[in-house]
Coordinates of N, CA and C in Angstrom, one line a residue:
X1 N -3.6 -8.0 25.4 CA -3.1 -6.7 25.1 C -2.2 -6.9 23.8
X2 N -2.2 -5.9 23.0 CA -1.9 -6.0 22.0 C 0.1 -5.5 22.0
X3 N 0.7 -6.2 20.9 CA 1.8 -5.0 21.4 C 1.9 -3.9 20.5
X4 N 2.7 -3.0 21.5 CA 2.7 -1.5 20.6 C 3.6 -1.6 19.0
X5 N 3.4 -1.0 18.6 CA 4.3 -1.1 17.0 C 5.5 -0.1 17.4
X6 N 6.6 -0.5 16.8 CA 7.7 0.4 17.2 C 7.8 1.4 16.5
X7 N 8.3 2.1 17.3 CA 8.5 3.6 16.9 C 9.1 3.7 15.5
X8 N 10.2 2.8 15.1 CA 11.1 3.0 14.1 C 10.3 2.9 12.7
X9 N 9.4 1.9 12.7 CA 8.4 0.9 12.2 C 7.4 2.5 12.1
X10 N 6.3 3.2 12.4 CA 6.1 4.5 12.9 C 6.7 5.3 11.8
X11 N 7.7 6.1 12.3 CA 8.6 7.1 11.5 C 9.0 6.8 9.5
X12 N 9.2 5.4 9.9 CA 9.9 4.4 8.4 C 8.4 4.9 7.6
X13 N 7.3 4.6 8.3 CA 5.8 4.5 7.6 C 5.4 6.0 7.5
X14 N 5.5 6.5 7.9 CA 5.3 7.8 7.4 C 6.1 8.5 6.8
X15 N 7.6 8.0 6.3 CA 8.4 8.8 6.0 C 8.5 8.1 4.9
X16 N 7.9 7.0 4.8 CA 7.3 6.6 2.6 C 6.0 7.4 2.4
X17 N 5.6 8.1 3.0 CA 4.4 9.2 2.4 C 5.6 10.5 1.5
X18 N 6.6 10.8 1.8 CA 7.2 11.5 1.4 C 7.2 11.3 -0.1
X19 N 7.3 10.2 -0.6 CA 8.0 10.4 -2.3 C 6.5 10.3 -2.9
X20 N 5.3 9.9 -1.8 CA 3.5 10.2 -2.5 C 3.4 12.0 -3.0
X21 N 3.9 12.3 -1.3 CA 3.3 13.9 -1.7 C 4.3 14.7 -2.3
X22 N 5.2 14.1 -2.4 CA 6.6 15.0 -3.5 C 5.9 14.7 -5.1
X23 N 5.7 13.9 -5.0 CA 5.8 13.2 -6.6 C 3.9 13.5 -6.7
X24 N 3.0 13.6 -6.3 CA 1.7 13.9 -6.7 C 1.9 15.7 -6.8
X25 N 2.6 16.2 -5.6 CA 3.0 18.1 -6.0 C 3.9 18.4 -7.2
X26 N 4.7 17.8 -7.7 CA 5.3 17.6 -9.5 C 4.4 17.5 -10.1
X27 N 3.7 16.3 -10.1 CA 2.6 16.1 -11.3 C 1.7 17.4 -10.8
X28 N 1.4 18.0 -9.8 CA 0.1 19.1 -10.0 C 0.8 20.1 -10.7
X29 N 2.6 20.2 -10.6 CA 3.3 21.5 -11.5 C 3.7 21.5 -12.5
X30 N 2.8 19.9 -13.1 CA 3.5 19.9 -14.6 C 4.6 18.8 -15.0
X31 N 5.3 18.8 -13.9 CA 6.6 18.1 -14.0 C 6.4 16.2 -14.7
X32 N 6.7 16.7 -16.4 CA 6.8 15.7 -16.8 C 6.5 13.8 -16.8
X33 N 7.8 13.7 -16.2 CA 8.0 12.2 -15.6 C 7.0 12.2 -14.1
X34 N 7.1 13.4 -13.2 CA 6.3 13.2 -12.0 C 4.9 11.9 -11.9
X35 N 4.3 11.9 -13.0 CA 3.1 10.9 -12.9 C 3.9 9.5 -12.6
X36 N 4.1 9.6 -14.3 CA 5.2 7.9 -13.9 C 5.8 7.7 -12.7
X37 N 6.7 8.3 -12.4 CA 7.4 7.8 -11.2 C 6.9 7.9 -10.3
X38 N 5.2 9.0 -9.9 CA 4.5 8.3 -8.9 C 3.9 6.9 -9.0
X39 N 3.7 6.5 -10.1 CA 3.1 5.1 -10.3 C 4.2 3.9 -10.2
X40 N 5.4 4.4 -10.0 CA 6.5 3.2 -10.3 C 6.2 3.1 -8.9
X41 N 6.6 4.3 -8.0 CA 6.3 4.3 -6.4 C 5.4 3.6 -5.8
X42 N 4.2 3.7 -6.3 CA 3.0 3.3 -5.8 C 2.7 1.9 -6.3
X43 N 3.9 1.3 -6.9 CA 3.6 0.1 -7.5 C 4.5 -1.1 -6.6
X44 N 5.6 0.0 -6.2 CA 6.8 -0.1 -5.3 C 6.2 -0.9 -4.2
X45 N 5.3 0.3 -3.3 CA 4.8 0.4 -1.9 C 3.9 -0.9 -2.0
X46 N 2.9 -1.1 -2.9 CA 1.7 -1.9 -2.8 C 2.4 -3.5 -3.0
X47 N 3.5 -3.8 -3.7 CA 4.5 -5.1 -3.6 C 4.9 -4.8 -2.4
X48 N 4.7 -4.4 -1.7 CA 5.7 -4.6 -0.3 C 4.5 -4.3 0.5
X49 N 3.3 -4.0 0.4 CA 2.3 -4.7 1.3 C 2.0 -6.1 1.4
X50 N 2.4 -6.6 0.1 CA 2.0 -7.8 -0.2 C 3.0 -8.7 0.7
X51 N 4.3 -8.1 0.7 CA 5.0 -8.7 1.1 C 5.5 -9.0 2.7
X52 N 5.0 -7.7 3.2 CA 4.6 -7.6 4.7 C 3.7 -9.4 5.0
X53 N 3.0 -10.0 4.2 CA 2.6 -11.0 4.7 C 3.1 -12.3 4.4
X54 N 4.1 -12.4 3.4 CA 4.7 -13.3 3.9 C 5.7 -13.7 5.0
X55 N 6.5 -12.4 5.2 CA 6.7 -12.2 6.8 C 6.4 -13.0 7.6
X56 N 4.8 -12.5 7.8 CA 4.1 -12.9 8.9 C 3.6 -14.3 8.9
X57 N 3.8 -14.6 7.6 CA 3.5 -16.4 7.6 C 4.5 -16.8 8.1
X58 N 5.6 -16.7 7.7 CA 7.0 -17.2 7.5 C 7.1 -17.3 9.2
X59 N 6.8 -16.7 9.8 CA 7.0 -16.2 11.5 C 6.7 -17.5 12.4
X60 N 5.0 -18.1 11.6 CA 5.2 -19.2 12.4 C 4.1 -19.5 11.5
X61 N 3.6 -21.2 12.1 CA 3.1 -22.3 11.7 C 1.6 -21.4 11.9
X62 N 0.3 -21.7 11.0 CA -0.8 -21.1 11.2 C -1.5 -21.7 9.8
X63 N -2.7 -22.4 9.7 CA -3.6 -23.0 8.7 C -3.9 -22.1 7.8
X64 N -3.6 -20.2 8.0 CA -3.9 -19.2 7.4 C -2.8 -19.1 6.2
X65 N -1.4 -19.9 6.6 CA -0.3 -19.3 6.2 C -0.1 -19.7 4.7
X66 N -0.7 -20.9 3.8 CA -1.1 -20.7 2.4 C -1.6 -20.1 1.6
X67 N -3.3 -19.3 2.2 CA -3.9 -18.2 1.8 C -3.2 -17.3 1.8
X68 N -2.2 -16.7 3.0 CA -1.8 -15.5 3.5 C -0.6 -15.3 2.5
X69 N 0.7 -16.3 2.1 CA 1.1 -16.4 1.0 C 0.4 -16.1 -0.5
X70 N -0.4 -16.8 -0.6 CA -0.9 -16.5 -2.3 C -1.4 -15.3 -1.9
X71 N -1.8 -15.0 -0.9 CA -2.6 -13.0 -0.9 C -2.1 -12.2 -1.3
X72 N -0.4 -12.7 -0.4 CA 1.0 -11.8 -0.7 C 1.3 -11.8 -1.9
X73 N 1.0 -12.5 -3.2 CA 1.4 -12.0 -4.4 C 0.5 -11.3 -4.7
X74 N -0.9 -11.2 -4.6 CA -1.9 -10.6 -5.7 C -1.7 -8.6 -5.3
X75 N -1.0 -8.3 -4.4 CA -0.4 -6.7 -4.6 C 0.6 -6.4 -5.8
X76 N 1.6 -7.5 -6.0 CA 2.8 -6.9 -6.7 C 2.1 -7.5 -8.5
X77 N 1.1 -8.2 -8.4 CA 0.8 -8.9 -10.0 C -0.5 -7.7 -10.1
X78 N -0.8 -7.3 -9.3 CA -2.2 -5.7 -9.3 C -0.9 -4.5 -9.9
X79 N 0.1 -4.1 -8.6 CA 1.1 -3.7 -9.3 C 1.6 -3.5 -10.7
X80 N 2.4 -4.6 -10.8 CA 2.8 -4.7 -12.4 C 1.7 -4.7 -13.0
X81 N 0.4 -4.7 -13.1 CA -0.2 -4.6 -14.6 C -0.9 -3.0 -14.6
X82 N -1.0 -2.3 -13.4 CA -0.8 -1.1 -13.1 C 0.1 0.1 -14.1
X83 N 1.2 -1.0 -14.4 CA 2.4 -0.2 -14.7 C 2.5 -0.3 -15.9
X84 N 1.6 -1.4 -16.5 CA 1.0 -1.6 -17.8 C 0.1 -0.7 -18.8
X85 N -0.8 0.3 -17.9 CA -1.7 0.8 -18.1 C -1.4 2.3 -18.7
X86 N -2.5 3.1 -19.4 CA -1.9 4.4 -19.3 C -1.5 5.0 -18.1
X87 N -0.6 6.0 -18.3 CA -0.5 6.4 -16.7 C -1.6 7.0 -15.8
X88 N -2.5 7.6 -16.0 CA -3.8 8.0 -15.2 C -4.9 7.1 -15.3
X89 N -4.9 5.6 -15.7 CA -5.7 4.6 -15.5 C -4.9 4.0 -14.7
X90 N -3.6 3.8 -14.7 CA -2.6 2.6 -13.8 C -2.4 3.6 -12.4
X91 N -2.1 4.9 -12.1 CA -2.6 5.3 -10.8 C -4.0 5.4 -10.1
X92 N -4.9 5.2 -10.9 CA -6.1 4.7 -10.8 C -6.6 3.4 -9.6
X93 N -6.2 2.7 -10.8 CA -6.0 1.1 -10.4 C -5.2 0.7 -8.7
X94 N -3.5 1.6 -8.5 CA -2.8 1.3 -7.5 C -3.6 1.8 -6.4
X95 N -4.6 3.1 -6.5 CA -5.0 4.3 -5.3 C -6.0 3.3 -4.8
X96 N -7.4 2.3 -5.5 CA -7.3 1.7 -5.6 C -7.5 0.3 -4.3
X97 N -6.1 0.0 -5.3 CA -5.6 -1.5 -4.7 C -5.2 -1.4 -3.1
X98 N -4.7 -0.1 -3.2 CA -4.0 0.6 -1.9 C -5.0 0.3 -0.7
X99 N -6.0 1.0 -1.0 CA -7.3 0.6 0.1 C -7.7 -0.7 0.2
X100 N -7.7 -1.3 -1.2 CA -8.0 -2.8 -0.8 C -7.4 -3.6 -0.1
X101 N -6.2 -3.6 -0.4 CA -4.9 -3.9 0.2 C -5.2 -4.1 2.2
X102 N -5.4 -2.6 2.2 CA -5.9 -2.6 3.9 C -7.2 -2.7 4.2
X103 N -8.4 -3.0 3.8 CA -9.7 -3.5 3.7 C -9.2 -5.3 3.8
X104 N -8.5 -5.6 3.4 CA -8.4 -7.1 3.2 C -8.0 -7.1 4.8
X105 N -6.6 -6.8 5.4 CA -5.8 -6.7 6.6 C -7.0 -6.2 7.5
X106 N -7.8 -5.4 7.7 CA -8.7 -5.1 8.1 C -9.5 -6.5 8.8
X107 N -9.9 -7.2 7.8 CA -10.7 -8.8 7.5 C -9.2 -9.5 8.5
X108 N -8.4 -9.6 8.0 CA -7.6 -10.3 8.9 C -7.0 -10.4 10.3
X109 N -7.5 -8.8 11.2 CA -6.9 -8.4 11.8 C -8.4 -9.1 13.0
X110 N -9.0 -9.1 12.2 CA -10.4 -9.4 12.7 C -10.1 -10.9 13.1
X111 N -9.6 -11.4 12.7 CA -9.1 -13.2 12.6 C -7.3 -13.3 14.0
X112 N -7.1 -12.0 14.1 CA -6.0 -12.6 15.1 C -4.6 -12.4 14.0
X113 N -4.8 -12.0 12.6 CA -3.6 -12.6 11.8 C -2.8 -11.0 11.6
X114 N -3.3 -10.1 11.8 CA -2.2 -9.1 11.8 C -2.6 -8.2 12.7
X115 N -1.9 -7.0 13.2 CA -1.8 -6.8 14.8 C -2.4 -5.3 14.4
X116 N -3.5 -5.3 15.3 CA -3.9 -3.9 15.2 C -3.5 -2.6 15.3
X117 N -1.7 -2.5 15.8 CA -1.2 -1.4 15.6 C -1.2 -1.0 14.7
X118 N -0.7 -1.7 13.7 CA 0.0 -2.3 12.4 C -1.0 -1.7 11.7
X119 N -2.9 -2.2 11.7 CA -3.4 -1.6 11.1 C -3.9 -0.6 11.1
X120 N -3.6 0.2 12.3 CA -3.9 1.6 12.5 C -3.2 1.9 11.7
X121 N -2.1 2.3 11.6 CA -0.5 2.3 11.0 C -1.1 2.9 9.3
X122 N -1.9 1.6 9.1 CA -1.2 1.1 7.6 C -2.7 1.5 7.3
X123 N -4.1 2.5 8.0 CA -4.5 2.8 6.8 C -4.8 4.3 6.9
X124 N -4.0 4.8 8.0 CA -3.3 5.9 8.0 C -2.4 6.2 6.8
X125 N -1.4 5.5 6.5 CA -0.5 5.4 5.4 C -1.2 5.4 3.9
X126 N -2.1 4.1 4.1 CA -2.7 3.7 3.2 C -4.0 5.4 2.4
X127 N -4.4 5.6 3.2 CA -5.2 6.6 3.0 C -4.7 7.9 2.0
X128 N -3.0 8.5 3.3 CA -2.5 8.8 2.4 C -2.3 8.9 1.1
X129 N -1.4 8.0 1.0 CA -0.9 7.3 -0.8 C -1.9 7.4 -1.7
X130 N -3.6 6.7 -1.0 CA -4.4 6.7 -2.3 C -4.7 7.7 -2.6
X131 N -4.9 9.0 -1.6 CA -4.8 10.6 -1.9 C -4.1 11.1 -2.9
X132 N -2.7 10.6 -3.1 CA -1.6 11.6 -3.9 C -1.8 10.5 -5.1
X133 N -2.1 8.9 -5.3 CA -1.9 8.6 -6.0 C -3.3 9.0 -7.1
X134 N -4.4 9.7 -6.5 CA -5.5 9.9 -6.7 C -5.4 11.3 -7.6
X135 N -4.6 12.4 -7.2 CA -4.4 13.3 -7.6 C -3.4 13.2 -8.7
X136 N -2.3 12.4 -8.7 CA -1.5 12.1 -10.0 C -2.4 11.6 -10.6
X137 N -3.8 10.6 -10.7 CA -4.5 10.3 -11.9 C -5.2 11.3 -12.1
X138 N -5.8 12.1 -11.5 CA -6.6 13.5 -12.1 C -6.0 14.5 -12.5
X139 N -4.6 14.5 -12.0 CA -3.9 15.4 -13.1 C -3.3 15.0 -14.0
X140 N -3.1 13.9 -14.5 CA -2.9 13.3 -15.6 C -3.8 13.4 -16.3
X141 N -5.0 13.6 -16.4 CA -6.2 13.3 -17.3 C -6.0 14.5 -18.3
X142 N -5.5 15.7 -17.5 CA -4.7 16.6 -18.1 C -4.8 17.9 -18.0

């Protein structure tokens, strides 16, 4: 049996969809900076997926736990070169990474290495995000 994901854990994860669909409804009204700052966000969220797994290395001893580290940086270096890009190619790139991100965890969860609440959770979330960050790149296009 698996354990349940906390509730706090829950609310925290859906309550970062908030600055997706705030900040993708600006960019659909025009609002200037709204693109950017969805891409800073989205550059924000996807380093801290990455980061979610060193966590879980860190947690205990596992032959996974050098892959699972180097995995954990390739979100925030996808990230930063994101933030590199024009802005409706670099929310492109994050909407993206976003899925990949949980397509990878997906693969892992399959292996015992991250906990299936977790990935219910996270591509519920994930789904989200790539939505609004999806729509910040197509209204950016212009």
């Amino acid at each position: 049996m698996t354990p349940t994901l906390p509730l706090p854990a829950a609310l925290l994860g859906a309550a970062g969809l908030l600055p997706f669909l705030g900040l993708a409804a600006l960019a659909g009204f025009g609002v200037p900076q709204a693109a950017p700052a969805l891409a800073a966000y989205g550059a924000t969220i996807l380093a801290f997926l990455g980061a979610v797994h060193w966590g879980l290395a860190l947690a205990g001893p596992s032959p996974a736990n050098v892959a699972r580290l180097g995995l954990g940086v390739v979100p925030s270096l996808i990230g930063f070169a994101a933030l590199l890009l024009p802005v409706r190619q670099g929310l492109a790139v994050l909407a993206v990474a976003t899925l990949a991100t949980a397509a990878v965890e997906t693969l892992a969860a399959r292996r015992g290495l991250v906990p299936w609440d977790y990935l219910k959770l996270r591509w519920l979330l994930s789904a989200g995000a790539a939505c609004c960050l999806g729509i910040g790149a197509w209204v950016a296009m212009g």
